[in-house]
Amino acid sequence: QKEVEQDPGPLSVPEGAIVSLNCTYSNSAFQYFMWYRQYSRKGPELLMYTYSSGNKEDGRFTAQVDKSSKYISLFIRDSQPSDSATYLCAMSAEGFKTIFGAGTRLFVKA
Amino acid sequence: EPEVTQTPSHQVTQMGQEVILRCVPISNHLYFYWYRQILGQKVEFLVSFYNNEISEKSEIFDDQFSVERPDGSNFTLKIRSTKLEDSAMYFCASTLSGGPSYEQYFGPGTRLTVT
């Protein structure tokens, strides 16, 4: 079983739709959960960071962590064409090593 | 807004040659990282560096790789005797504080092509 699993997509939605992106993981030691956005030929850009379980909201973005199910989600409300990118989940335990998911390619159509 | 910069943006080298990838982290950051992303694959942690020494490394980071902070601003990744499978995007990242590597700021990457 992979340490972090993420559906690579692509996921195509119309502008204004609510987008749901998800990852599952197997390592119960993970405590820190991140979502990055990566545009083509660019470095990852941190969107959201959550410690342990719970929800976190920032503008149109909501991150959810369910440690009991080892499942994390990112919701994007009122999606825009500029949200079209690859979304990477990432997680770490207490050390410095961050494990990334494979990334989900999102296309938001105008 | 401060940003992490990397040079060169694209490096082409022949198999067996040594390459040095350069990064300038954000100036007041203290923790530095290298990641690689093989085309079409996920971002993979290579190494973290703090206070002039490696704090953690992955199984990918073998004796072929080394890192250095030669002065107060640069952070380098050296790959000795490159192999075809070293072809990838290499990302540098930095964080202000230590501990779990959240709030990392990534550079734009160096595309390494080994022929």
Short mmCIF file of C-alpha atoms in Angstrom, two decimals:
data_model
loop_
_atom_site.label_atom_id
_atom_site.label_comp_id
_atom_site.label_asym_id
_atom_site.label_seq_id
_atom_site.Cartn_x
_atom_site.Cartn_y
_atom_site.Cartn_z
CA GLN A 1 0.00 0.00 0.00
CA LYS A 2 1.34 3.43 -0.95
CA GLU A 3 2.02 5.82 1.91
CA VAL A 4 -0.10 8.56 0.29
CA GLU A 5 -2.66 7.92 -2.45
CA GLN A 6 -4.20 10.60 -4.62
CA ASP A 7 -6.29 10.21 -7.75
CA PRO A 8 -4.33 11.88 -10.59
CA GLY A 9 -7.51 12.86 -12.47
CA PRO A 10 -7.86 14.84 -14.62
CA LEU A 11 -10.89 16.45 -13.03
CA SER A 12 -12.85 18.82 -15.25
CA VAL A 13 -15.55 21.11 -13.82
CA PRO A 14 -17.50 24.15 -15.01
CA GLU A 15 -16.72 27.56 -13.58
CA GLY A 16 -18.53 28.15 -10.30
CA ALA A 17 -18.63 24.48 -9.32
CA ILE A 18 -17.54 23.15 -5.94
CA VAL A 19 -14.43 21.01 -6.32
CA SER A 20 -13.57 18.18 -3.96
CA LEU A 21 -10.03 16.80 -3.91
CA ASN A 22 -9.00 13.92 -1.69
CA CYS A 23 -6.10 11.87 -0.42
CA THR A 24 -5.80 8.79 1.71
CA TYR A 25 -2.75 7.73 3.66
CA SER A 26 -1.51 4.75 5.59
CA ASN A 27 1.00 6.16 8.09
CA SER A 28 -0.79 6.96 11.35
CA ALA A 29 2.23 9.02 12.47
CA PHE A 30 1.37 11.84 10.08
CA GLN A 31 0.32 14.92 12.01
CA TYR A 32 0.75 17.77 9.52
CA PHE A 33 -1.33 17.92 6.38
CA MET A 34 -0.77 20.34 3.54
CA TRP A 35 -2.28 21.16 0.18
CA TYR A 36 -0.10 22.66 -2.53
CA ARG A 37 -1.03 24.05 -5.92
CA GLN A 38 1.37 23.58 -8.80
CA TYR A 39 1.07 25.32 -12.13
CA SER A 40 2.81 23.83 -15.13
CA ARG A 41 6.60 24.16 -14.95
CA LYS A 42 6.44 25.94 -11.58
CA GLY A 43 7.25 24.95 -8.02
CA PRO A 44 4.52 23.90 -5.56
CA GLU A 45 2.79 26.75 -3.73
CA LEU A 46 1.35 26.15 -0.26
CA LEU A 47 -2.42 26.64 -0.12
CA MET A 48 -3.50 25.22 3.21
CA TYR A 49 -1.91 23.61 6.23
CA THR A 50 -3.72 21.70 8.99
CA TYR A 51 -2.39 20.14 12.15
CA SER A 52 -4.04 16.89 13.27
CA SER A 53 -7.78 16.47 12.66
CA GLY A 54 -10.36 19.12 11.90
CA ASN A 55 -11.33 21.74 9.38
CA LYS A 56 -9.64 24.91 8.24
CA GLU A 57 -11.10 27.55 5.98
CA ASP A 58 -9.35 30.24 3.98
CA GLY A 59 -11.48 32.18 1.55
CA ARG A 60 -12.82 29.80 -1.08
CA PHE A 61 -10.70 26.92 0.23
CA THR A 62 -11.57 24.46 3.02
CA ALA A 63 -9.25 21.71 4.18
CA GLN A 64 -10.55 18.76 6.18
CA VAL A 65 -8.60 16.06 7.98
CA ASP A 66 -10.15 12.86 9.33
CA LYS A 67 -7.36 10.99 11.06
CA SER A 68 -9.65 8.13 12.10
CA SER A 69 -10.26 7.36 8.42
CA LYS A 70 -6.80 8.52 7.28
CA TYR A 71 -8.51 10.76 4.76
CA ILE A 72 -7.96 14.40 3.88
CA SER A 73 -9.92 16.69 1.57
CA LEU A 74 -9.66 20.08 -0.05
CA PHE A 75 -12.81 21.86 -1.17
CA ILE A 76 -12.75 24.78 -3.57
CA ARG A 77 -15.94 26.85 -3.74
CA ASP A 78 -16.93 28.99 -6.70
CA SER A 79 -14.12 27.54 -8.79
CA GLN A 80 -12.47 29.82 -11.33
CA PRO A 81 -10.52 29.09 -14.51
CA SER A 82 -7.45 30.42 -12.68
CA ASP A 83 -7.81 27.51 -10.25
CA SER A 84 -6.82 25.16 -13.09
CA ALA A 85 -3.62 23.52 -11.84
CA THR A 86 -2.33 20.36 -10.24
CA TYR A 87 -3.21 20.03 -6.55
CA LEU A 88 -0.81 18.11 -4.36
CA CYS A 89 -1.60 16.77 -0.93
CA ALA A 90 1.38 16.42 1.37
CA MET A 91 1.92 15.26 4.89
CA SER A 92 4.60 14.82 7.50
CA ALA A 93 5.14 13.40 10.94
CA GLU A 94 7.37 15.13 13.49
CA GLY A 95 10.46 15.21 11.30
CA PHE A 96 11.47 17.18 8.27
CA LYS A 97 10.45 14.70 5.60
CA THR A 98 7.31 15.57 3.65
CA ILE A 99 5.52 12.92 1.62
CA PHE A 100 3.57 14.13 -1.39
CA GLY A 101 0.67 12.58 -3.23
CA ALA A 102 0.84 12.15 -6.98
CA GLY A 103 -1.27 15.29 -7.57
CA THR A 104 -4.71 15.77 -9.11
CA ARG A 105 -4.94 17.80 -12.34
CA LEU A 106 -7.91 20.16 -12.21
CA PHE A 107 -9.42 21.97 -15.18
CA VAL A 108 -12.04 24.64 -14.57
CA LYS A 109 -13.88 25.53 -17.77
CA ALA A 110 -15.19 29.05 -18.33
CA GLU B 1 7.37 39.47 -1.88
CA PRO B 2 10.49 37.45 -1.06
CA GLU B 3 10.96 34.28 -3.06
CA VAL B 4 13.25 31.32 -3.46
CA THR B 5 15.29 31.48 -6.66
CA GLN B 6 17.07 28.67 -8.48
CA THR B 7 19.68 28.56 -11.20
CA PRO B 8 19.97 27.41 -13.86
CA SER B 9 16.39 26.91 -15.00
CA HIS B 10 17.50 24.10 -17.30
CA GLN B 11 20.71 22.08 -17.17
CA VAL B 12 21.73 19.52 -19.76
CA THR B 13 24.60 17.23 -18.91
CA GLN B 14 26.12 14.01 -20.14
CA MET B 15 25.91 10.82 -18.15
CA GLY B 16 28.79 10.54 -15.73
CA GLN B 17 29.32 14.27 -15.36
CA GLU B 18 28.94 16.22 -12.15
CA VAL B 19 26.34 18.97 -11.82
CA ILE B 20 25.72 21.63 -9.21
CA LEU B 21 22.26 23.05 -8.81
CA ARG B 22 22.01 26.36 -7.04
CA CYS B 23 19.36 27.90 -4.84
CA VAL B 24 19.02 31.19 -3.01
CA PRO B 25 16.54 30.66 -0.16
CA ILE B 26 14.49 33.47 1.38
CA SER B 27 16.96 35.56 3.33
CA ASN B 28 15.76 35.06 6.91
CA HIS B 29 14.89 31.39 6.50
CA LEU B 30 16.85 28.82 8.45
CA TYR B 31 15.81 25.43 7.07
CA PHE B 32 16.47 24.32 3.55
CA TYR B 33 15.29 21.40 1.46
CA TRP B 34 15.78 19.70 -1.88
CA TYR B 35 13.06 17.74 -3.66
CA ARG B 36 12.93 16.14 -7.05
CA GLN B 37 10.06 15.43 -9.42
CA ILE B 38 10.59 12.99 -12.24
CA LEU B 39 8.36 13.87 -15.19
CA GLY B 40 4.82 12.66 -14.54
CA GLN B 41 5.63 11.46 -11.05
CA LYS B 42 5.21 12.84 -7.57
CA VAL B 43 7.41 15.29 -5.72
CA GLU B 44 9.96 13.36 -3.64
CA PHE B 45 11.85 14.56 -0.59
CA LEU B 46 15.62 14.35 -0.90
CA VAL B 47 17.17 16.15 2.04
CA SER B 48 16.72 18.81 4.70
CA PHE B 49 19.51 21.03 6.00
CA TYR B 50 19.85 23.20 9.08
CA ASN B 51 22.74 24.85 10.84
CA ASN B 52 25.21 23.63 8.22
CA GLU B 53 24.32 20.00 8.49
CA ILE B 54 21.86 17.50 7.11
CA SER B 55 18.91 17.06 9.45
CA GLU B 56 17.13 14.34 7.51
CA LYS B 57 17.54 12.56 4.18
CA SER B 58 15.61 10.05 2.15
CA GLU B 59 16.79 6.74 0.75
CA ILE B 60 17.14 8.48 -2.63
CA PHE B 61 19.85 10.76 -1.22
CA ASP B 62 22.78 8.36 -1.48
CA ASP B 63 26.53 9.01 -1.77
CA GLN B 64 26.00 10.41 -5.25
CA PHE B 65 24.39 13.50 -3.74
CA SER B 66 25.73 16.20 -1.45
CA VAL B 67 24.49 19.56 -0.22
CA GLU B 68 26.30 22.64 0.91
CA ARG B 69 25.67 26.17 2.06
CA PRO B 70 28.91 27.71 0.83
CA ASP B 71 28.05 31.23 1.98
CA GLY B 72 25.25 33.10 3.71
CA SER B 73 22.91 33.07 0.77
CA ASN B 74 23.39 30.05 -1.50
CA PHE B 75 22.33 26.45 -0.98
CA THR B 76 23.60 23.89 -3.47
CA LEU B 77 22.87 20.33 -4.50
CA LYS B 78 25.74 18.46 -6.11
CA ILE B 79 25.13 15.30 -8.09
CA ARG B 80 28.29 13.33 -8.86
CA SER B 81 28.48 11.01 -11.84
CA THR B 82 24.97 11.68 -13.11
CA LYS B 83 22.81 8.85 -14.41
CA LEU B 84 19.99 8.91 -16.94
CA GLU B 85 17.49 8.35 -14.14
CA ASP B 86 18.61 11.58 -12.45
CA SER B 87 16.73 13.50 -15.13
CA ALA B 88 14.01 15.39 -13.24
CA MET B 89 12.90 18.76 -11.92
CA TYR B 90 14.79 19.64 -8.77
CA PHE B 91 13.08 22.00 -6.35
CA CYS B 92 14.67 23.89 -3.52
CA ALA B 93 12.52 25.02 -0.59
CA SER B 94 13.04 26.94 2.61
CA THR B 95 11.19 27.60 5.86
CA LEU B 96 11.63 30.14 8.57
CA SER B 97 11.17 27.72 11.43
CA GLY B 98 12.04 24.13 11.97
CA GLY B 99 10.08 21.06 12.92
CA PRO B 100 7.55 19.67 10.48
CA SER B 101 8.08 21.06 7.05
CA TYR B 102 4.93 23.09 6.67
CA GLU B 103 4.97 26.54 5.21
CA GLN B 104 7.78 25.66 2.89
CA TYR B 105 8.39 28.11 0.10
CA PHE B 106 9.44 26.42 -3.11
CA GLY B 107 11.61 27.76 -5.88
CA PRO B 108 10.66 27.46 -9.57
CA GLY B 109 12.87 24.44 -10.05
CA THR B 110 15.81 23.39 -12.22
CA ARG B 111 15.09 20.96 -15.01
CA LEU B 112 18.00 18.52 -15.22
CA THR B 113 18.35 16.50 -18.38
CA VAL B 114 20.99 13.77 -18.44
CA THR B 115 21.83 12.46 -21.89
#
